[in-house]
Amino acid sequence: MELLNNHRPPITAGLIPPSLRDARRPHRVLERHWFVSRSGFFWILLGGFFEPFFYLVSTQLGFGSLIDDVEVGGELVSYVHFVAPALLAASAMNGAMYETMNVFFRMTFDKTYSSMLATPMTAGDVVLGDVFWATIRGGLYSAAFLVVMAVLGMTSSWWGLLLLPASLLVSFAFAGVGMAIATFIRSIEDFEYVPTAMLPMFLFSATFFPASSYGRFEWVLNFSPLYHGVALLRALNLGQFPPSIFTHVVVLFALAGLSIVLSAHRIERALLG
Amino acid sequence: MSGSEGTAVITAKALTKRFGDFEAVKGTDFEVRAGEAFGFLGPNGAGKSSTMRMIGAVSPVTSGELRIFGLDPADDGRKIRARLGVVPQQDELDEFLTVKDNLVIYGRYFDIPLKACREKAMELLEFVQLADRADSKVQPLSGGMKRRVTIARSLMSDPEILLLDEPTTGLDPQARHVLWDRLYRLKQQGVTLVLTTHYMDEAEQLCDRLVVMDQGEIAAEGSPAELIRTHSPREVLELRFPAGTNAEHAPKVEGVGARQEVLPDRILIYADDGEAALSEVHRRQAVPESALVRRSTLEDVFLRLTGRTLVE
């Protein structure tokens, strides 16, 4: 750590835009969204929760019983216990990603950011505020999802409580990624690409079948951001702490950090020309 | 400096803004003093909005020097913006919020306590005569009302300088007069007004001093009266000849006034005595379809300086 501290600051000082270093008011963005959402918007939030929820129920009632136990970290677990934390990760991702797609509208038609940037707020405030807001939305999905998991008996032990902060981290990472993607969207048509990228990631992140079944292509999984969330939540649900979870945590934080820096650059370029 | 009432709150020296190859502002010099109403008059594309965005510390200066409250926007953007009120060209109101909440949340961006924001919002809605619409959404309001909400919003932080980018473009005459009245009151309260406009009547109504901008450059500077006095004779005779015959009639009336401009739809004759000029036109047996004598305006100044009209 000493080594890192000695060498990093000059590099990051150049990398982190001044607008992020000057960010003091990201919570004002949350406040604005709260002003908007307190009147009925809450129900829209629930929409993204139902999708994985139905997967969960169908797994429990349906094909879960047709599939044999799966080995996770040397431990045999039922398929339901295998797949539920993966769906939780997907739920955290969906909640955060859906929310950040609003960023496009706030940048363009709604002019939300333009009016914020005329005040002491900076592009960094805008980015951090919206990433935190999307993280909260993803976190809300996850919390509700976790309750359903517990009620259906899909959590393995009290270790399951760790799933909440861990799924917040997954939300945070995808809030960053979603924000960065939204700054590249040029028109409403471009939104088509987002689910096109998200669906294969959802299906092929060791979500429904174990990493070992990818055979010699197992290493490819590391390039799927969702995989790191899935693997992290799956291990924690079983109370397992293999060294690899450290990697997953670092990757998720790095994704969030890089995305935030990129988003701040993009917003500045688009709105502060 | 003679005649400068207040201290300079904005100074620009060789201020330049470039977008790629396009130079929107080409090295302008100007100074805005505390408490005055200062205008940028010019047609679309003259560089007015680019200048306003640089003053508003939301657009970096390409070269030259710009100081607002003595601060450099490149270093102290946040501090500058904290003391400015901004009325952008488009209203940018939050369509998801009520009129009052638009003001309240905007005040929060300046870290004003929530309770103070609520009180201030109602006070300002009274000021712009929209207190009865406080709980309405923004969307159903008329253009003039939205403009007034935007002005109220810009006042939430008690700004020292109010930047208004084309405050009345697109509004009907009645709405414009209501707005001018409110802006005049703000000026009386000591708020420095900086506005852009392509309406000469607006500039004449509101501005103590103005610069005429054209193609990124400042063509002239002064009070409206000074500019008219310096750049245009006192009166204008407007002659309308049958469509398409202006060019043919132009030589006939040549020299009637101090100067003449042949526009697509009319001929303008500049003279200190418009009625005398009209008699001379009749004596020369040029028969216009209609003739009108009026005072010189900033429009005429603009035409004189740039050879083009303000609103095409």
JSON list of N, CA and C in Angstrom, two decimals, chain A residues 20 30 32 35-37 77 95 101 113 115-116 131 134 146 150 170 174 203 227 233 235 252 258:
[
{"chain": "A", "resi": 20, "resn": "LEU", "atom": "N", "xyz": [-14.52, 16.78, -10.93]},
{"chain": "A", "resi": 20, "resn": "LEU", "atom": "CA", "xyz": [-14.72, 15.73, -9.91]},
{"chain": "A", "resi": 20, "resn": "LEU", "atom": "C", "xyz": [-14.03, 16.11, -8.61]},
{"chain": "A", "resi": 30, "resn": "LEU", "atom": "N", "xyz": [-29.37, 14.05, -5.71]},
{"chain": "A", "resi": 30, "resn": "LEU", "atom": "CA", "xyz": [-30.27, 13.09, -5.06]},
{"chain": "A", "resi": 30, "resn": "LEU", "atom": "C", "xyz": [-31.53, 13.80, -4.58]},
{"chain": "A", "resi": 32, "resn": "ARG", "atom": "N", "xyz": [-32.88, 16.51, -5.80]},
{"chain": "A", "resi": 32, "resn": "ARG", "atom": "CA", "xyz": [-33.74, 16.83, -6.95]},
{"chain": "A", "resi": 32, "resn": "ARG", "atom": "C", "xyz": [-34.55, 15.59, -7.37]},
{"chain": "A", "resi": 35, "resn": "PHE", "atom": "N", "xyz": [-37.28, 14.92, -4.97]},
{"chain": "A", "resi": 35, "resn": "PHE", "atom": "CA", "xyz": [-38.40, 15.85, -5.21]},
{"chain": "A", "resi": 35, "resn": "PHE", "atom": "C", "xyz": [-39.31, 15.30, -6.30]},
{"chain": "A", "resi": 36, "resn": "VAL", "atom": "N", "xyz": [-38.69, 14.75, -7.34]},
{"chain": "A", "resi": 36, "resn": "VAL", "atom": "CA", "xyz": [-39.47, 14.25, -8.47]},
{"chain": "A", "resi": 36, "resn": "VAL", "atom": "C", "xyz": [-40.17, 12.95, -8.11]},
{"chain": "A", "resi": 37, "resn": "SER", "atom": "N", "xyz": [-39.45, 12.05, -7.44]},
{"chain": "A", "resi": 37, "resn": "SER", "atom": "CA", "xyz": [-39.97, 10.69, -7.29]},
{"chain": "A", "resi": 37, "resn": "SER", "atom": "C", "xyz": [-40.93, 10.52, -6.14]},
{"chain": "A", "resi": 77, "resn": "VAL", "atom": "N", "xyz": [-24.34, -27.64, -3.82]},
{"chain": "A", "resi": 77, "resn": "VAL", "atom": "CA", "xyz": [-25.54, -26.90, -3.42]},
{"chain": "A", "resi": 77, "resn": "VAL", "atom": "C", "xyz": [-26.66, -27.17, -4.41]},
{"chain": "A", "resi": 95, "resn": "GLY", "atom": "N", "xyz": [-31.49, -2.65, -12.04]},
{"chain": "A", "resi": 95, "resn": "GLY", "atom": "CA", "xyz": [-31.98, -1.46, -11.36]},
{"chain": "A", "resi": 95, "resn": "GLY", "atom": "C", "xyz": [-31.09, -0.26, -11.65]},
{"chain": "A", "resi": 101, "resn": "MET", "atom": "N", "xyz": [-30.15, 5.14, -17.74]},
{"chain": "A", "resi": 101, "resn": "MET", "atom": "CA", "xyz": [-30.55, 5.49, -19.10]},
{"chain": "A", "resi": 101, "resn": "MET", "atom": "C", "xyz": [-31.25, 6.85, -19.12]},
{"chain": "A", "resi": 113, "resn": "TYR", "atom": "N", "xyz": [-29.29, 18.86, -16.47]},
{"chain": "A", "resi": 113, "resn": "TYR", "atom": "CA", "xyz": [-27.89, 19.13, -16.12]},
{"chain": "A", "resi": 113, "resn": "TYR", "atom": "C", "xyz": [-27.51, 20.58, -16.44]},
{"chain": "A", "resi": 115, "resn": "SER", "atom": "N", "xyz": [-29.21, 23.26, -16.29]},
{"chain": "A", "resi": 115, "resn": "SER", "atom": "CA", "xyz": [-29.58, 24.24, -15.27]},
{"chain": "A", "resi": 115, "resn": "SER", "atom": "C", "xyz": [-28.79, 24.00, -13.98]},
{"chain": "A", "resi": 116, "resn": "MET", "atom": "N", "xyz": [-28.42, 22.76, -13.69]},
{"chain": "A", "resi": 116, "resn": "MET", "atom": "CA", "xyz": [-27.58, 22.51, -12.52]},
{"chain": "A", "resi": 116, "resn": "MET", "atom": "C", "xyz": [-26.20, 23.14, -12.69]},
{"chain": "A", "resi": 131, "resn": "VAL", "atom": "N", "xyz": [-24.85, 8.70, -10.29]},
{"chain": "A", "resi": 131, "resn": "VAL", "atom": "CA", "xyz": [-24.35, 7.34, -10.03]},
{"chain": "A", "resi": 131, "resn": "VAL", "atom": "C", "xyz": [-24.86, 6.87, -8.66]},
{"chain": "A", "resi": 134, "resn": "ALA", "atom": "N", "xyz": [-28.60, 6.02, -8.96]},
{"chain": "A", "resi": 134, "resn": "ALA", "atom": "CA", "xyz": [-28.82, 4.74, -9.63]},
{"chain": "A", "resi": 134, "resn": "ALA", "atom": "C", "xyz": [-28.40, 3.59, -8.72]},
{"chain": "A", "resi": 146, "resn": "LEU", "atom": "N", "xyz": [-33.75, -9.65, -1.97]},
{"chain": "A", "resi": 146, "resn": "LEU", "atom": "CA", "xyz": [-33.14, -10.41, -0.90]},
{"chain": "A", "resi": 146, "resn": "LEU", "atom": "C", "xyz": [-34.19, -10.91, 0.10]},
{"chain": "A", "resi": 150, "resn": "ALA", "atom": "N", "xyz": [-34.96, -14.74, 1.04]},
{"chain": "A", "resi": 150, "resn": "ALA", "atom": "CA", "xyz": [-34.97, -15.26, 2.41]},
{"chain": "A", "resi": 150, "resn": "ALA", "atom": "C", "xyz": [-36.28, -15.97, 2.71]},
{"chain": "A", "resi": 170, "resn": "VAL", "atom": "N", "xyz": [-22.38, -4.06, -6.58]},
{"chain": "A", "resi": 170, "resn": "VAL", "atom": "CA", "xyz": [-22.72, -4.42, -7.97]},
{"chain": "A", "resi": 170, "resn": "VAL", "atom": "C", "xyz": [-23.51, -3.28, -8.61]},
{"chain": "A", "resi": 174, "resn": "PHE", "atom": "N", "xyz": [-22.43, -0.93, -11.90]},
{"chain": "A", "resi": 174, "resn": "PHE", "atom": "CA", "xyz": [-23.27, -0.81, -13.10]},
{"chain": "A", "resi": 174, "resn": "PHE", "atom": "C", "xyz": [-23.89, 0.58, -13.23]},
{"chain": "A", "resi": 203, "resn": "LEU", "atom": "N", "xyz": [-27.10, -13.91, -19.61]},
{"chain": "A", "resi": 203, "resn": "LEU", "atom": "CA", "xyz": [-27.15, -15.36, -19.81]},
{"chain": "A", "resi": 203, "resn": "LEU", "atom": "C", "xyz": [-25.79, -16.03, -19.63]},
{"chain": "A", "resi": 227, "resn": "TYR", "atom": "N", "xyz": [-20.27, -11.09, -14.33]},
{"chain": "A", "resi": 227, "resn": "TYR", "atom": "CA", "xyz": [-19.70, -12.30, -13.75]},
{"chain": "A", "resi": 227, "resn": "TYR", "atom": "C", "xyz": [-19.08, -12.03, -12.38]},
{"chain": "A", "resi": 233, "resn": "LEU", "atom": "N", "xyz": [-21.44, -12.64, -5.13]},
{"chain": "A", "resi": 233, "resn": "LEU", "atom": "CA", "xyz": [-22.66, -12.90, -4.35]},
{"chain": "A", "resi": 233, "resn": "LEU", "atom": "C", "xyz": [-22.85, -14.39, -4.06]},
{"chain": "A", "resi": 235, "resn": "ALA", "atom": "N", "xyz": [-20.53, -16.70, -3.72]},
{"chain": "A", "resi": 235, "resn": "ALA", "atom": "CA", "xyz": [-19.61, -17.14, -2.67]},
{"chain": "A", "resi": 235, "resn": "ALA", "atom": "C", "xyz": [-20.09, -16.67, -1.29]},
{"chain": "A", "resi": 252, "resn": "LEU", "atom": "N", "xyz": [-15.00, -4.57, -9.52]},
{"chain": "A", "resi": 252, "resn": "LEU", "atom": "CA", "xyz": [-16.25, -3.80, -9.48]},
{"chain": "A", "resi": 252, "resn": "LEU", "atom": "C", "xyz": [-15.99, -2.34, -9.09]},
{"chain": "A", "resi": 258, "resn": "LEU", "atom": "N", "xyz": [-13.53, 4.11, -12.99]},
{"chain": "A", "resi": 258, "resn": "LEU", "atom": "CA", "xyz": [-13.17, 4.50, -14.35]},
{"chain": "A", "resi": 258, "resn": "LEU", "atom": "C", "xyz": [-14.38, 5.10, -15.07]}
]
